[in-house]
CSV table of C-alpha atoms and ligand atoms in Angstrom, one decimal:
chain,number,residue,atom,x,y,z
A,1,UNK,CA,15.3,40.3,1.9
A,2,UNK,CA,13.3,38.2,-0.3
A,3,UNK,CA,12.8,34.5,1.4
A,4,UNK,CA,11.9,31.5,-0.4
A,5,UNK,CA,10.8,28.1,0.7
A,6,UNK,CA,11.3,24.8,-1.7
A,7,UNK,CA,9.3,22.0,-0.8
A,8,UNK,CA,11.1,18.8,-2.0
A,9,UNK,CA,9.1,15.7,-3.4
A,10,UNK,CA,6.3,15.5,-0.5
A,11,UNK,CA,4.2,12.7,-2.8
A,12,UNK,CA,2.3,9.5,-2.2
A,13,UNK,CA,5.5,7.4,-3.2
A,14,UNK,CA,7.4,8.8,-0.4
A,15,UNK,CA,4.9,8.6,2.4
A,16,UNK,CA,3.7,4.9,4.0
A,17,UNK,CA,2.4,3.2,1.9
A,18,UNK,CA,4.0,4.5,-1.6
A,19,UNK,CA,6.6,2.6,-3.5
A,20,UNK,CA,9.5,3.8,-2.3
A,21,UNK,CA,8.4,5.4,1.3
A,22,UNK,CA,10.2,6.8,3.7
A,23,UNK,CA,10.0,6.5,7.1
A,24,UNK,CA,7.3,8.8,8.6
A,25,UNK,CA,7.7,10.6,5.1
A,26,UNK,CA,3.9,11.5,6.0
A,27,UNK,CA,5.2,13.5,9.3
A,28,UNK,CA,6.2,16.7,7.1
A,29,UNK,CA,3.3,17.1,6.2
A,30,UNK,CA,2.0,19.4,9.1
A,31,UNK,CA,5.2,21.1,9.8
A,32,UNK,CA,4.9,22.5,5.8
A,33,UNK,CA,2.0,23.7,6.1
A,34,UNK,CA,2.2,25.4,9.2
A,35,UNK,CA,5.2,27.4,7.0
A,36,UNK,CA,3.9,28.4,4.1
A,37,UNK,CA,2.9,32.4,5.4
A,38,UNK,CA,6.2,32.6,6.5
A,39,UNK,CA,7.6,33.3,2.9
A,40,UNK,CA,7.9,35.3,-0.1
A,41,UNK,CA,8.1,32.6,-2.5
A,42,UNK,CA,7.3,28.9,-2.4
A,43,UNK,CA,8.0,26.2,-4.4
A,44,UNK,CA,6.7,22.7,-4.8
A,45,UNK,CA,9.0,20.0,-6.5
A,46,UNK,CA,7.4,16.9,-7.9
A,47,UNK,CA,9.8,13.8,-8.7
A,48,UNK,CA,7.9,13.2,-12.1
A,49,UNK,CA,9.4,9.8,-14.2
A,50,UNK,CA,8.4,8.5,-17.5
A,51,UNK,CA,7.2,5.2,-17.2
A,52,UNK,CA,10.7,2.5,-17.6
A,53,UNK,CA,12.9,5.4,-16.4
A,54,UNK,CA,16.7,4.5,-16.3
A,55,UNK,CA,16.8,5.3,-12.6
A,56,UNK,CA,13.9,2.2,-11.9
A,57,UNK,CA,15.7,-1.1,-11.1
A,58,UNK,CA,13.1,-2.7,-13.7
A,59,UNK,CA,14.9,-0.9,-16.5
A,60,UNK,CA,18.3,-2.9,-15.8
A,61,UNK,CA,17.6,-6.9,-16.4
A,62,UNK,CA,19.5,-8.6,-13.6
A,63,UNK,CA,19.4,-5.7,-11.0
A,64,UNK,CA,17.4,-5.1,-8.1
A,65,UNK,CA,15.8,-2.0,-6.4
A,66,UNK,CA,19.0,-0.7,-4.2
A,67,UNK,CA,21.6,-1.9,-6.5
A,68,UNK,CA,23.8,0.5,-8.5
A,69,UNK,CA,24.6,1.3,-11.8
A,70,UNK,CA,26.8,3.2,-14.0
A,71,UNK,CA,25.3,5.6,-16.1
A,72,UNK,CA,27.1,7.7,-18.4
A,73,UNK,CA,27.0,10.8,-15.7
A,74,UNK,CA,28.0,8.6,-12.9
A,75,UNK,CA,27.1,5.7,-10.5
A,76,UNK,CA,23.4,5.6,-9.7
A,77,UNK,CA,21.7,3.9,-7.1
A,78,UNK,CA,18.4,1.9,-8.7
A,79,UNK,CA,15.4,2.7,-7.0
A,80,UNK,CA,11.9,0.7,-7.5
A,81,UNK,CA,9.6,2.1,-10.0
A,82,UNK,CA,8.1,5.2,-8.4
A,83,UNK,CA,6.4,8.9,-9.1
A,84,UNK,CA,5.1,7.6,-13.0
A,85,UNK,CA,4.0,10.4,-14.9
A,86,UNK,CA,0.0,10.9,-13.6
A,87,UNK,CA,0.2,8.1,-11.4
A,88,UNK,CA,-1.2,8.2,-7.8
A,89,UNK,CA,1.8,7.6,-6.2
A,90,UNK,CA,3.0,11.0,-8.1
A,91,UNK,CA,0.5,12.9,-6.4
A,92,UNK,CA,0.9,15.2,-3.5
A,93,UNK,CA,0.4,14.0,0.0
A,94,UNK,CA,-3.5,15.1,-0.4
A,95,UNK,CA,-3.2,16.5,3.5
A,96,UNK,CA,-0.4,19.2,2.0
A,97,UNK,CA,-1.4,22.1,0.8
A,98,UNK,CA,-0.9,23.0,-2.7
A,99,UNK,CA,-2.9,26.3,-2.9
A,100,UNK,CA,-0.3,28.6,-1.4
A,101,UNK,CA,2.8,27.6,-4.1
A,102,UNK,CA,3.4,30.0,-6.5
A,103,UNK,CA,5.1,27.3,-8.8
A,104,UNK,CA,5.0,23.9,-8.8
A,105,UNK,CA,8.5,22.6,-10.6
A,106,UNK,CA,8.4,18.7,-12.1
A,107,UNK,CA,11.8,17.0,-12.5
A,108,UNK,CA,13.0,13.6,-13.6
A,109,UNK,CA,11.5,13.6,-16.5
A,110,UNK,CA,14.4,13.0,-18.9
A,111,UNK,CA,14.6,8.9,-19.7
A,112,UNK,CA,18.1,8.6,-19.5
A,113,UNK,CA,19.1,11.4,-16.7
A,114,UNK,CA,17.6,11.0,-12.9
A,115,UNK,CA,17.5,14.5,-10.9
A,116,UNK,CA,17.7,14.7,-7.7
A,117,UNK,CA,18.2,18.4,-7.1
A,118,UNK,CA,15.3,20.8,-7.6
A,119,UNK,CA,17.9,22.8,-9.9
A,120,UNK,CA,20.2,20.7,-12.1
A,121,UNK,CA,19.5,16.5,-13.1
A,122,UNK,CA,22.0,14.3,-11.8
A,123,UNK,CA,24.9,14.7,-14.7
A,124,UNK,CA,25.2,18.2,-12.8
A,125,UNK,CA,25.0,20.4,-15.7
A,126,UNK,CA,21.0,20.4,-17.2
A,127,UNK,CA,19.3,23.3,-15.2
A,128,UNK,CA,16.0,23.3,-14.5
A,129,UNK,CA,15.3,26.7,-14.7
A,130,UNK,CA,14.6,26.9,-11.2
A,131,UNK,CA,18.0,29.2,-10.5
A,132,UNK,CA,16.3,32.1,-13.0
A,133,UNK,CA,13.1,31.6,-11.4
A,134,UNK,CA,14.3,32.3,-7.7
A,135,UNK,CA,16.7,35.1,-9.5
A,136,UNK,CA,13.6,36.6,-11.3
A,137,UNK,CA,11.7,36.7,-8.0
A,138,UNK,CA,14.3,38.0,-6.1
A,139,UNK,CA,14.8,35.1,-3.7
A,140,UNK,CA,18.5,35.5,-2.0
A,141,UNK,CA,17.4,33.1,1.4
A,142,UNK,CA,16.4,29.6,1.0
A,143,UNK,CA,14.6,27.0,3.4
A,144,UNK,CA,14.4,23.4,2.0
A,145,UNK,CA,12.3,21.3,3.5
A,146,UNK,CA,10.6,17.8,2.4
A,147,UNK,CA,11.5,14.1,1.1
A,148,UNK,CA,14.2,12.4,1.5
A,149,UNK,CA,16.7,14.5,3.6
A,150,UNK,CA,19.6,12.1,1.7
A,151,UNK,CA,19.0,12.5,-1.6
A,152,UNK,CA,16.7,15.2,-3.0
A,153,UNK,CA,16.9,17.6,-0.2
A,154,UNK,CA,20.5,17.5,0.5
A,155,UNK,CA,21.5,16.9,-3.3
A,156,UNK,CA,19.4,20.8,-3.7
A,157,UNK,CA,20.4,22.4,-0.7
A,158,UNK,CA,24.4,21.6,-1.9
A,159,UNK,CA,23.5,23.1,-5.6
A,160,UNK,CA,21.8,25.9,-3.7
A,161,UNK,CA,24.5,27.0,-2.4
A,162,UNK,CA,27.6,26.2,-4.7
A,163,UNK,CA,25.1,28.8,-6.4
A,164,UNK,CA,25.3,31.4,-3.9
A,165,UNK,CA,22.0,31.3,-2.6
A,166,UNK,CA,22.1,31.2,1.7
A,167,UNK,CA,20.4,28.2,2.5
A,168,UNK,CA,18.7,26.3,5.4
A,169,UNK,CA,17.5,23.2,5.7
A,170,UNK,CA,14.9,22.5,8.6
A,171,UNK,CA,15.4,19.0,9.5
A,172,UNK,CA,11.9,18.7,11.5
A,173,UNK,CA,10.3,19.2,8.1
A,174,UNK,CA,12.3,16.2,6.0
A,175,UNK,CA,12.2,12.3,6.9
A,176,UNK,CA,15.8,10.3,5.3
A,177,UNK,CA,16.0,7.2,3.6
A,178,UNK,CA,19.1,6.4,4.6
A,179,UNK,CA,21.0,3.9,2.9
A,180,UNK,CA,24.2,2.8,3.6
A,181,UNK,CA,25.1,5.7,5.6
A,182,UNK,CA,24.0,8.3,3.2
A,183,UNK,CA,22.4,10.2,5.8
A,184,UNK,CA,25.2,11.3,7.9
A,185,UNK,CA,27.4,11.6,4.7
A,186,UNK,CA,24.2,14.2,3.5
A,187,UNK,CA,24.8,16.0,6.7
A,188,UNK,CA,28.3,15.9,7.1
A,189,UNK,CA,27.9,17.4,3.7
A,190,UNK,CA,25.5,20.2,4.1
A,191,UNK,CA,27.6,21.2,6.6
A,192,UNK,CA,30.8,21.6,4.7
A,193,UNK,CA,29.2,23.5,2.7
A,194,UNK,CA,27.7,26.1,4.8
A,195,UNK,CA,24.2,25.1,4.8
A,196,UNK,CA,22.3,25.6,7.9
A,197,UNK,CA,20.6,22.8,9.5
A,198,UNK,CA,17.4,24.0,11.7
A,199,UNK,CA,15.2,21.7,13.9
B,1,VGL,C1,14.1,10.7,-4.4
B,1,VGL,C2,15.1,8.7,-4.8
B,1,VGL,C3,14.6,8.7,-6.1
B,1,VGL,C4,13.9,11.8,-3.4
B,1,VGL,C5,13.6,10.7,-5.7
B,1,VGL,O1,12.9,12.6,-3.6
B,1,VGL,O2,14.7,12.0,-2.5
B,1,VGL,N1,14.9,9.7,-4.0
B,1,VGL,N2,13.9,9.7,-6.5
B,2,ZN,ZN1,12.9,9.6,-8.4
């Protein structure tokens, strides 16, 4: 059986400091690393927005970061500018190891469409191509790990498996943002699904 591990958005913006952090989003940090040698395949996912992306509050005159919107593909929550295109705040934590991914997949990067999940933007129908990537490698089991437990982890861990893949999310790796109850809705969730929560 051919294991793979997805690393979900551990970046500057999402650590202390960054401009839309998360709790002890710095705290996966060591847990990752310490898991790399324990799979077949690993994955990095960078959240990677044009500059004035429709998912950044500035884009909506009159809105403020943590307000919604509707978007053609749905309701949207608006988040502060974060993870520009080259920016620092886009870059890796610089204490997690990047050396041991065999790809490094960048998402978000379509103006008008956020994305979430590591393997379809949020109007649940543009892949990513990371589906055949996992399928060409031969990746059946799947441990997700990383930034934010609510939103980008949970949102790919659901698409994981609504695509067959057997997933497990190890919550001691992943730090929530947790608005408005979105946490234990992400949970609840996962678990309907069949997704199995570790740590
Ligand atoms: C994320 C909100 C906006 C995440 C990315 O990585 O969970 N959350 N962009
Ligand atoms: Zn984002």
């Amino acid at each position: 059986m051919t294991n793979a591990l997805i690393v979900i958005d551990v970046q500057n913006d999402f650590c202390p400091g960054g401009a839309l952090a998360v709790s002890g989003g710095d705290e996966v940090v060591a847990p990752i690393n310490a898991m790399f040698g324990d799979f077949d395949v690993t994955v990095l996912t960078q959240d990677w927005h044009p500059a004035g992306h429709s998912s950044f509050a500035s884009s909506h005159p009159g809105k403020s970061p943590f307000d919604m919107a509707e978007m053609p593909y749905g309701p949207q929550v608006l988040w502060p500018d974060h993870c520009v295109q080259t920016s620092e705040g886009a870059e890796f934590h610089p204490a997690l190891q990047t050396g041991p991914a065999d790809m490094i997949l960048r998402k978000g990067f379509n103006p008008a469409v956020d994305s979430y999940s590591a393997f379809f933007e949020n109007d649940h129908e543009t892949a990513t191509g990371l589906e055949g990537y996992l399928r060409t490698r031969g990746a059946l089991q799947l441990t997700i790990v990383g930034l934010a437990t609510d939103y980008c982890v949970a949102y790919s861990a659901l698409d994981a498996a609504k695509l067959g893949f057997e997933v497990t999310v190890d919550l001691a790796a992943c730090r929530a943002i947790d608005l408005d109850g979105s946490l234990a809705k992400a949970l609840t969730g996962m678990k309907a699904a069949g997704i199995t929560l570790r740590g």
